[in-house]
Coordinates of C-alpha atoms in Angstrom, one line a residue:
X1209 CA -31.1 -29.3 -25.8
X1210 CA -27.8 -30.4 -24.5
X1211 CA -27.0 -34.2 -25.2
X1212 CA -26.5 -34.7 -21.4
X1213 CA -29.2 -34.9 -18.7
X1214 CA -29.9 -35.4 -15.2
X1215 CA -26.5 -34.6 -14.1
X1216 CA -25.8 -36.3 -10.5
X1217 CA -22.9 -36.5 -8.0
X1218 CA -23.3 -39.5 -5.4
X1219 CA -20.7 -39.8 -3.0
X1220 CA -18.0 -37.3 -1.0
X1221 CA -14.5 -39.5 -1.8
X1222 CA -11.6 -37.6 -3.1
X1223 CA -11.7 -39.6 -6.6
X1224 CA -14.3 -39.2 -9.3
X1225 CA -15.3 -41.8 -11.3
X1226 CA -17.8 -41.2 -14.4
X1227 CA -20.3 -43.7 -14.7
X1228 CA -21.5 -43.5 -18.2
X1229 CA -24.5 -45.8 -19.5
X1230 CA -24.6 -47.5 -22.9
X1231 CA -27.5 -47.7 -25.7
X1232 CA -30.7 -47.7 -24.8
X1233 CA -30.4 -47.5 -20.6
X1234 CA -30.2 -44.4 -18.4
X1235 CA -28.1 -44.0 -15.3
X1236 CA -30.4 -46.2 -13.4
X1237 CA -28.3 -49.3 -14.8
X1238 CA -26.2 -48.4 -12.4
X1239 CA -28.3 -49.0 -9.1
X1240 CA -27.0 -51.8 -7.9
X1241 CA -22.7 -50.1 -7.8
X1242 CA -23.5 -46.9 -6.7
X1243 CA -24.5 -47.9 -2.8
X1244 CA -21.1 -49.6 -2.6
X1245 CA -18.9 -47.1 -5.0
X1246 CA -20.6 -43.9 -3.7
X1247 CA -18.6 -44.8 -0.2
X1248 CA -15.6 -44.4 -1.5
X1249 CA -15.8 -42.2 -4.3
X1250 CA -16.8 -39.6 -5.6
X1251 CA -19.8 -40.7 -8.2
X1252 CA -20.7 -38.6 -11.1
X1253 CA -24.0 -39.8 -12.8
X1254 CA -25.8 -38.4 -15.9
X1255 CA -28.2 -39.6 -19.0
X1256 CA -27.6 -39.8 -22.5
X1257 CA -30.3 -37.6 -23.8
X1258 CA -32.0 -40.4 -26.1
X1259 CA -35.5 -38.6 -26.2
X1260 CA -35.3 -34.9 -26.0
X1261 CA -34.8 -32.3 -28.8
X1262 CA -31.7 -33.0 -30.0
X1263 CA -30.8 -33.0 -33.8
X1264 CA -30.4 -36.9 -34.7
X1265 CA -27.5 -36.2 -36.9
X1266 CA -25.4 -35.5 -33.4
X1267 CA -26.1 -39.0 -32.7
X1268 CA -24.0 -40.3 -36.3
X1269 CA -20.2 -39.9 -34.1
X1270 CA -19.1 -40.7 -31.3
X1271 CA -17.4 -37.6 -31.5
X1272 CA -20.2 -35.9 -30.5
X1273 CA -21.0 -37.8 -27.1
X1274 CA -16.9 -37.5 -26.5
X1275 CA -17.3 -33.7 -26.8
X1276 CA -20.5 -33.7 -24.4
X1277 CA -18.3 -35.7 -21.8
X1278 CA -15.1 -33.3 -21.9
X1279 CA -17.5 -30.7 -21.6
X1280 CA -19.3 -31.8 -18.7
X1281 CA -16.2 -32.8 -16.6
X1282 CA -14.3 -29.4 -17.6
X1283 CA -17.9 -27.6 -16.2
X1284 CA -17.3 -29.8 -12.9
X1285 CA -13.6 -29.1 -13.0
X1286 CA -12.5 -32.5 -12.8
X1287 CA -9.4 -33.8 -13.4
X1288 CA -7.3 -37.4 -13.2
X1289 CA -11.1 -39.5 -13.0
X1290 CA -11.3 -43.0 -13.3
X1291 CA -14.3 -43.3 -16.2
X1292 CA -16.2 -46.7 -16.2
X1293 CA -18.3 -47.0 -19.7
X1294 CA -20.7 -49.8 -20.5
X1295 CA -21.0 -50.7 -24.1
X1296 CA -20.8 -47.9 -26.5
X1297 CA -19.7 -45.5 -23.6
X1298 CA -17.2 -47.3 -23.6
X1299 CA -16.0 -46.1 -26.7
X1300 CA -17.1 -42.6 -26.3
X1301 CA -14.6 -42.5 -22.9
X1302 CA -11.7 -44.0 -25.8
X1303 CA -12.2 -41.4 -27.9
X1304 CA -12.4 -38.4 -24.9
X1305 CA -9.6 -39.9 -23.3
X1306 CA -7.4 -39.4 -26.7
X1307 CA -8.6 -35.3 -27.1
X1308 CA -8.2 -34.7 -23.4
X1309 CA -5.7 -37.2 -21.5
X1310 CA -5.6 -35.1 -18.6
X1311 CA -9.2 -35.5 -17.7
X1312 CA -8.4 -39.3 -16.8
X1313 CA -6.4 -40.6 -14.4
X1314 CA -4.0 -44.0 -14.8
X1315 CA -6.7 -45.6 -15.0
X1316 CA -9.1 -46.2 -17.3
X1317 CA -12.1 -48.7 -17.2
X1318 CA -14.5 -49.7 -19.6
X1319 CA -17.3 -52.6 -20.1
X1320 CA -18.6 -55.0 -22.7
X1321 CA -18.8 -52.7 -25.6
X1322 CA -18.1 -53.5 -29.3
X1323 CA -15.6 -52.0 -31.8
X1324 CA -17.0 -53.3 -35.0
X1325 CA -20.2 -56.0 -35.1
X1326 CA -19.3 -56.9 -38.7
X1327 CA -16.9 -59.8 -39.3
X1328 CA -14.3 -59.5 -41.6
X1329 CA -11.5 -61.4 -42.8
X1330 CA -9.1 -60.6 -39.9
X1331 CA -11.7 -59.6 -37.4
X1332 CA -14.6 -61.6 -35.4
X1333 CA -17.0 -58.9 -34.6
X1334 CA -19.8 -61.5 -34.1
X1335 CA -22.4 -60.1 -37.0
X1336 CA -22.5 -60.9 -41.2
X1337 CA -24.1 -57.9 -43.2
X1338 CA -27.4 -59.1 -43.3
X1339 CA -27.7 -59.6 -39.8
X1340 CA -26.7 -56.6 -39.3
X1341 CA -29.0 -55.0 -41.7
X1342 CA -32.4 -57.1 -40.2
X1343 CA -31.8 -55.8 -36.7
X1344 CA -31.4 -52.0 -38.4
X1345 CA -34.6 -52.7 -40.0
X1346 CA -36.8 -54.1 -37.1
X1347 CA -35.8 -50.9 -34.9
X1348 CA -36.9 -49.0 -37.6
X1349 CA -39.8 -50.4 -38.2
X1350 CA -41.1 -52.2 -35.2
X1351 CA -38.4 -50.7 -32.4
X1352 CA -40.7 -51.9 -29.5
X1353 CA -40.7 -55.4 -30.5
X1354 CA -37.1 -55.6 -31.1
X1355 CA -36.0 -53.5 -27.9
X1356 CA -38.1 -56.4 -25.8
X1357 CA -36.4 -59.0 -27.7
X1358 CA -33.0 -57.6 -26.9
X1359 CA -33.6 -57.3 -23.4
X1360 CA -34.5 -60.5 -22.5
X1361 CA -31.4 -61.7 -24.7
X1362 CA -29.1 -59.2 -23.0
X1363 CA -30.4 -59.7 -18.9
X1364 CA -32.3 -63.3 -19.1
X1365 CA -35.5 -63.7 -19.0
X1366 CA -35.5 -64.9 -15.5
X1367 CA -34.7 -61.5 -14.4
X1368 CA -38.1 -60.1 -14.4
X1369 CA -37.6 -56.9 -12.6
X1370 CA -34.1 -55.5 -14.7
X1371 CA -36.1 -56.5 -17.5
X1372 CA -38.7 -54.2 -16.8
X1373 CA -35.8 -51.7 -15.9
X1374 CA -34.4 -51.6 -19.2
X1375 CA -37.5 -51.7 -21.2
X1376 CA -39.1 -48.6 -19.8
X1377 CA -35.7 -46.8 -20.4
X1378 CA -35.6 -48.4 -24.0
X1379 CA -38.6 -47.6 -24.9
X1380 CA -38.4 -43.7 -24.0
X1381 CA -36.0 -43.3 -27.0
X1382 CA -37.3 -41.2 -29.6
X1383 CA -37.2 -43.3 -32.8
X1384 CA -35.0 -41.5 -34.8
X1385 CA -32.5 -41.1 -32.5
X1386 CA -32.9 -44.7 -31.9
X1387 CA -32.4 -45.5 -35.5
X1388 CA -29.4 -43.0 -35.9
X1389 CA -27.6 -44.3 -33.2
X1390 CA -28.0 -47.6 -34.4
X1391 CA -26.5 -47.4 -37.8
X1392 CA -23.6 -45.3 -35.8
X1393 CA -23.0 -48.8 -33.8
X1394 CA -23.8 -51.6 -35.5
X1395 CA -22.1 -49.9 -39.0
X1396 CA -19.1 -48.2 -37.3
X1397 CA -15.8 -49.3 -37.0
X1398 CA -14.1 -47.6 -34.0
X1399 CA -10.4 -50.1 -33.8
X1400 CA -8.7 -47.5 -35.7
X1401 CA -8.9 -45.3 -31.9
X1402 CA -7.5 -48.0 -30.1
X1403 CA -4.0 -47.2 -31.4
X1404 CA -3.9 -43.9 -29.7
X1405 CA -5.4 -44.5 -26.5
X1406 CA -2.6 -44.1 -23.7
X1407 CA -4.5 -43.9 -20.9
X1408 CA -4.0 -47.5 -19.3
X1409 CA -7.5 -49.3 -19.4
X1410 CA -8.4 -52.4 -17.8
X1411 CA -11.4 -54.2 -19.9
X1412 CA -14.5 -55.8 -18.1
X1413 CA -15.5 -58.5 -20.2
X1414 CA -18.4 -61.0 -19.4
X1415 CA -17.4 -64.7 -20.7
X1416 CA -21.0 -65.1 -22.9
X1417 CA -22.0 -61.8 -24.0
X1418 CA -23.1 -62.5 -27.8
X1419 CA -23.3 -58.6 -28.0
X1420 CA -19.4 -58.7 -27.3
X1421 CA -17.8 -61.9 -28.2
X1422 CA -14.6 -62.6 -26.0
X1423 CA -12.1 -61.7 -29.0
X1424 CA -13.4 -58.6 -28.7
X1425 CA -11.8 -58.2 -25.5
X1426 CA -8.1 -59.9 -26.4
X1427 CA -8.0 -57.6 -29.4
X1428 CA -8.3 -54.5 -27.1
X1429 CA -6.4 -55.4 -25.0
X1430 CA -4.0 -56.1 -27.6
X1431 CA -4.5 -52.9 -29.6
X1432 CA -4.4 -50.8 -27.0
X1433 CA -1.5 -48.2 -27.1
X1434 CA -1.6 -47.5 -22.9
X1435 CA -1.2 -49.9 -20.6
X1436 CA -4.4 -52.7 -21.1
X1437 CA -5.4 -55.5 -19.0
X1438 CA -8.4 -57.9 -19.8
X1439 CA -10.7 -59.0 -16.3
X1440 CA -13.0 -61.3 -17.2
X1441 CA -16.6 -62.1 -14.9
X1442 CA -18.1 -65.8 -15.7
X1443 CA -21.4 -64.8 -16.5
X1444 CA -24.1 -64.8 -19.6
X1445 CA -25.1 -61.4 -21.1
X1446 CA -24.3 -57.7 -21.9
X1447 CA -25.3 -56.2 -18.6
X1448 CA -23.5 -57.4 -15.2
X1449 CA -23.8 -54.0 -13.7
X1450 CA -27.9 -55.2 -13.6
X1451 CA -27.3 -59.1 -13.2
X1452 CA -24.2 -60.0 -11.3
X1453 CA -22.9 -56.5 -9.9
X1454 CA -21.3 -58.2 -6.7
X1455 CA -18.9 -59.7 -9.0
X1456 CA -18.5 -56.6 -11.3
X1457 CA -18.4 -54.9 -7.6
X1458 CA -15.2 -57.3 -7.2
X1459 CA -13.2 -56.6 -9.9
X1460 CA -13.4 -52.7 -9.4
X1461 CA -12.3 -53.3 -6.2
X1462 CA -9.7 -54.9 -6.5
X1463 CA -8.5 -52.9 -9.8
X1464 CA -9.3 -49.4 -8.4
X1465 CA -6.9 -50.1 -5.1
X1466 CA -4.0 -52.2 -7.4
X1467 CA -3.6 -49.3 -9.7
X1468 CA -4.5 -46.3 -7.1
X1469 CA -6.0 -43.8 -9.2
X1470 CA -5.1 -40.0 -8.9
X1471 CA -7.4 -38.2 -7.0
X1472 CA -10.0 -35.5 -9.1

């Protein structure tokens, strides 16, 4: 079974944009944008394929989600789209971006994702080993009570109804592809692809997301090799797409007509 699902266009603009959801969610994060984006462009919407019968080991690389993407837009012949990626998408668009530059226009966009959790000397990733380790162990043990833990760290807990959201899409992951794409995030080290990443990039960054700390942020936009520019929304959490998407809503706006993206 292919690791993409429930392929989706929304939308009749001239541009297409690639929303791509991160760990754990399903296209449905994205309810609250597509209303608004899907009048002005064209929307392609799809689902990681987190419970179906695909072999676990695919889920070890982000290679292998980069090759599903290029492989979905060539199939859709698309060309020059704007790609917005939450979390861990976001470094699957990096690394597709690098193998196939012409599938992505001038601009690039991705969200709130990670490049490494552990800290190092010279790097704040926001995790220690053991950490680290503990939240590897309590998906793999007792994934349920650990995915409704997350959630209401990641949305609020005032937030009933995107709580519920998530958790039914979190909890539809079969476990070892839970587990295996785990260890792929919270134990990778993805800065290394920053340094050849040319297509420009603006980085959506929410001010107190402990999943993504701020220096997160600065350094890609620092490390970048393209053209990178940091937007940050004034919020708490890892998903504005569910909590604030007026002012995630804003920024694309005003990014998306600055840098007028090539049409698809």
């Amino acid at each position: 079974m292919n690791m993409i699902t429930n392929v989706r266009i929304a939308g009749k603009g001239e541009q297409a944009v690639v929303l791509s959801h991160g760990y754990g969610g399903s296209q449905s994060t994205w309810d609250h944008v597509v209303p608004h984006l899907s009048q002005m462009y064209r929307l392609l919407l799809f689902d990681w394929n987190f419970e179906g019968a695909v072999d676990a080991s695919k889920y070890s690389s982000f290679t292998a989600f980069a090759d599903a993407l290029i492989a979905l837009i060539d199939r859709l012949k698309l060309k020059g789209t704007v790609f917005l990626g939450h979390s861990m998408s976001g470094m699957i668009g990096c690394i597709a971006s690098v193998k196939r530059p012409d599938l992505f226009s001038h601009l690039g966009v991705v969200l709130c994702f990670p490049l490494r959790y552990l800290n190092s000397d010279d790097y704040y990733g926001g995790f220690e080993r053991a950490e680290i380790d503990d939240v590897l162990s309590n998906i793999e043990f007792n994934f349920d009570a650990w995915a409704e833990n997350f959630i209401v760290l990641v949305i609020g807990a005032d937030d009933p109804i995107s709580v519920d959201k998530l958790g039914r899409s979190f909890k539809s992951m079969r476990s070892e592809i839970a587990l295996a794409l785990a260890k792929t995030i919270f134990l990778g080290d993805m800065r290394h692809t920053l340094d050849k990443v040319e297509v420009p990039c603006t980085v959506i960054q929410v001010s107190n997301d402990f999943v993504a700390p701020v220096s997160v942020g600065r350094y890609m936009q620092n490390r970048i090799k393209g053209k990178a520019t940091l937007e940050m929304i004034d919020s708490d959490g890892h998903f504005p797409h569910l909590t604030v998407p007026h002012k995630l809503l804003e920024i694309l706006d005003r990014v998306m007509v600055s840098n007028k993206p090539l049409h698809g």
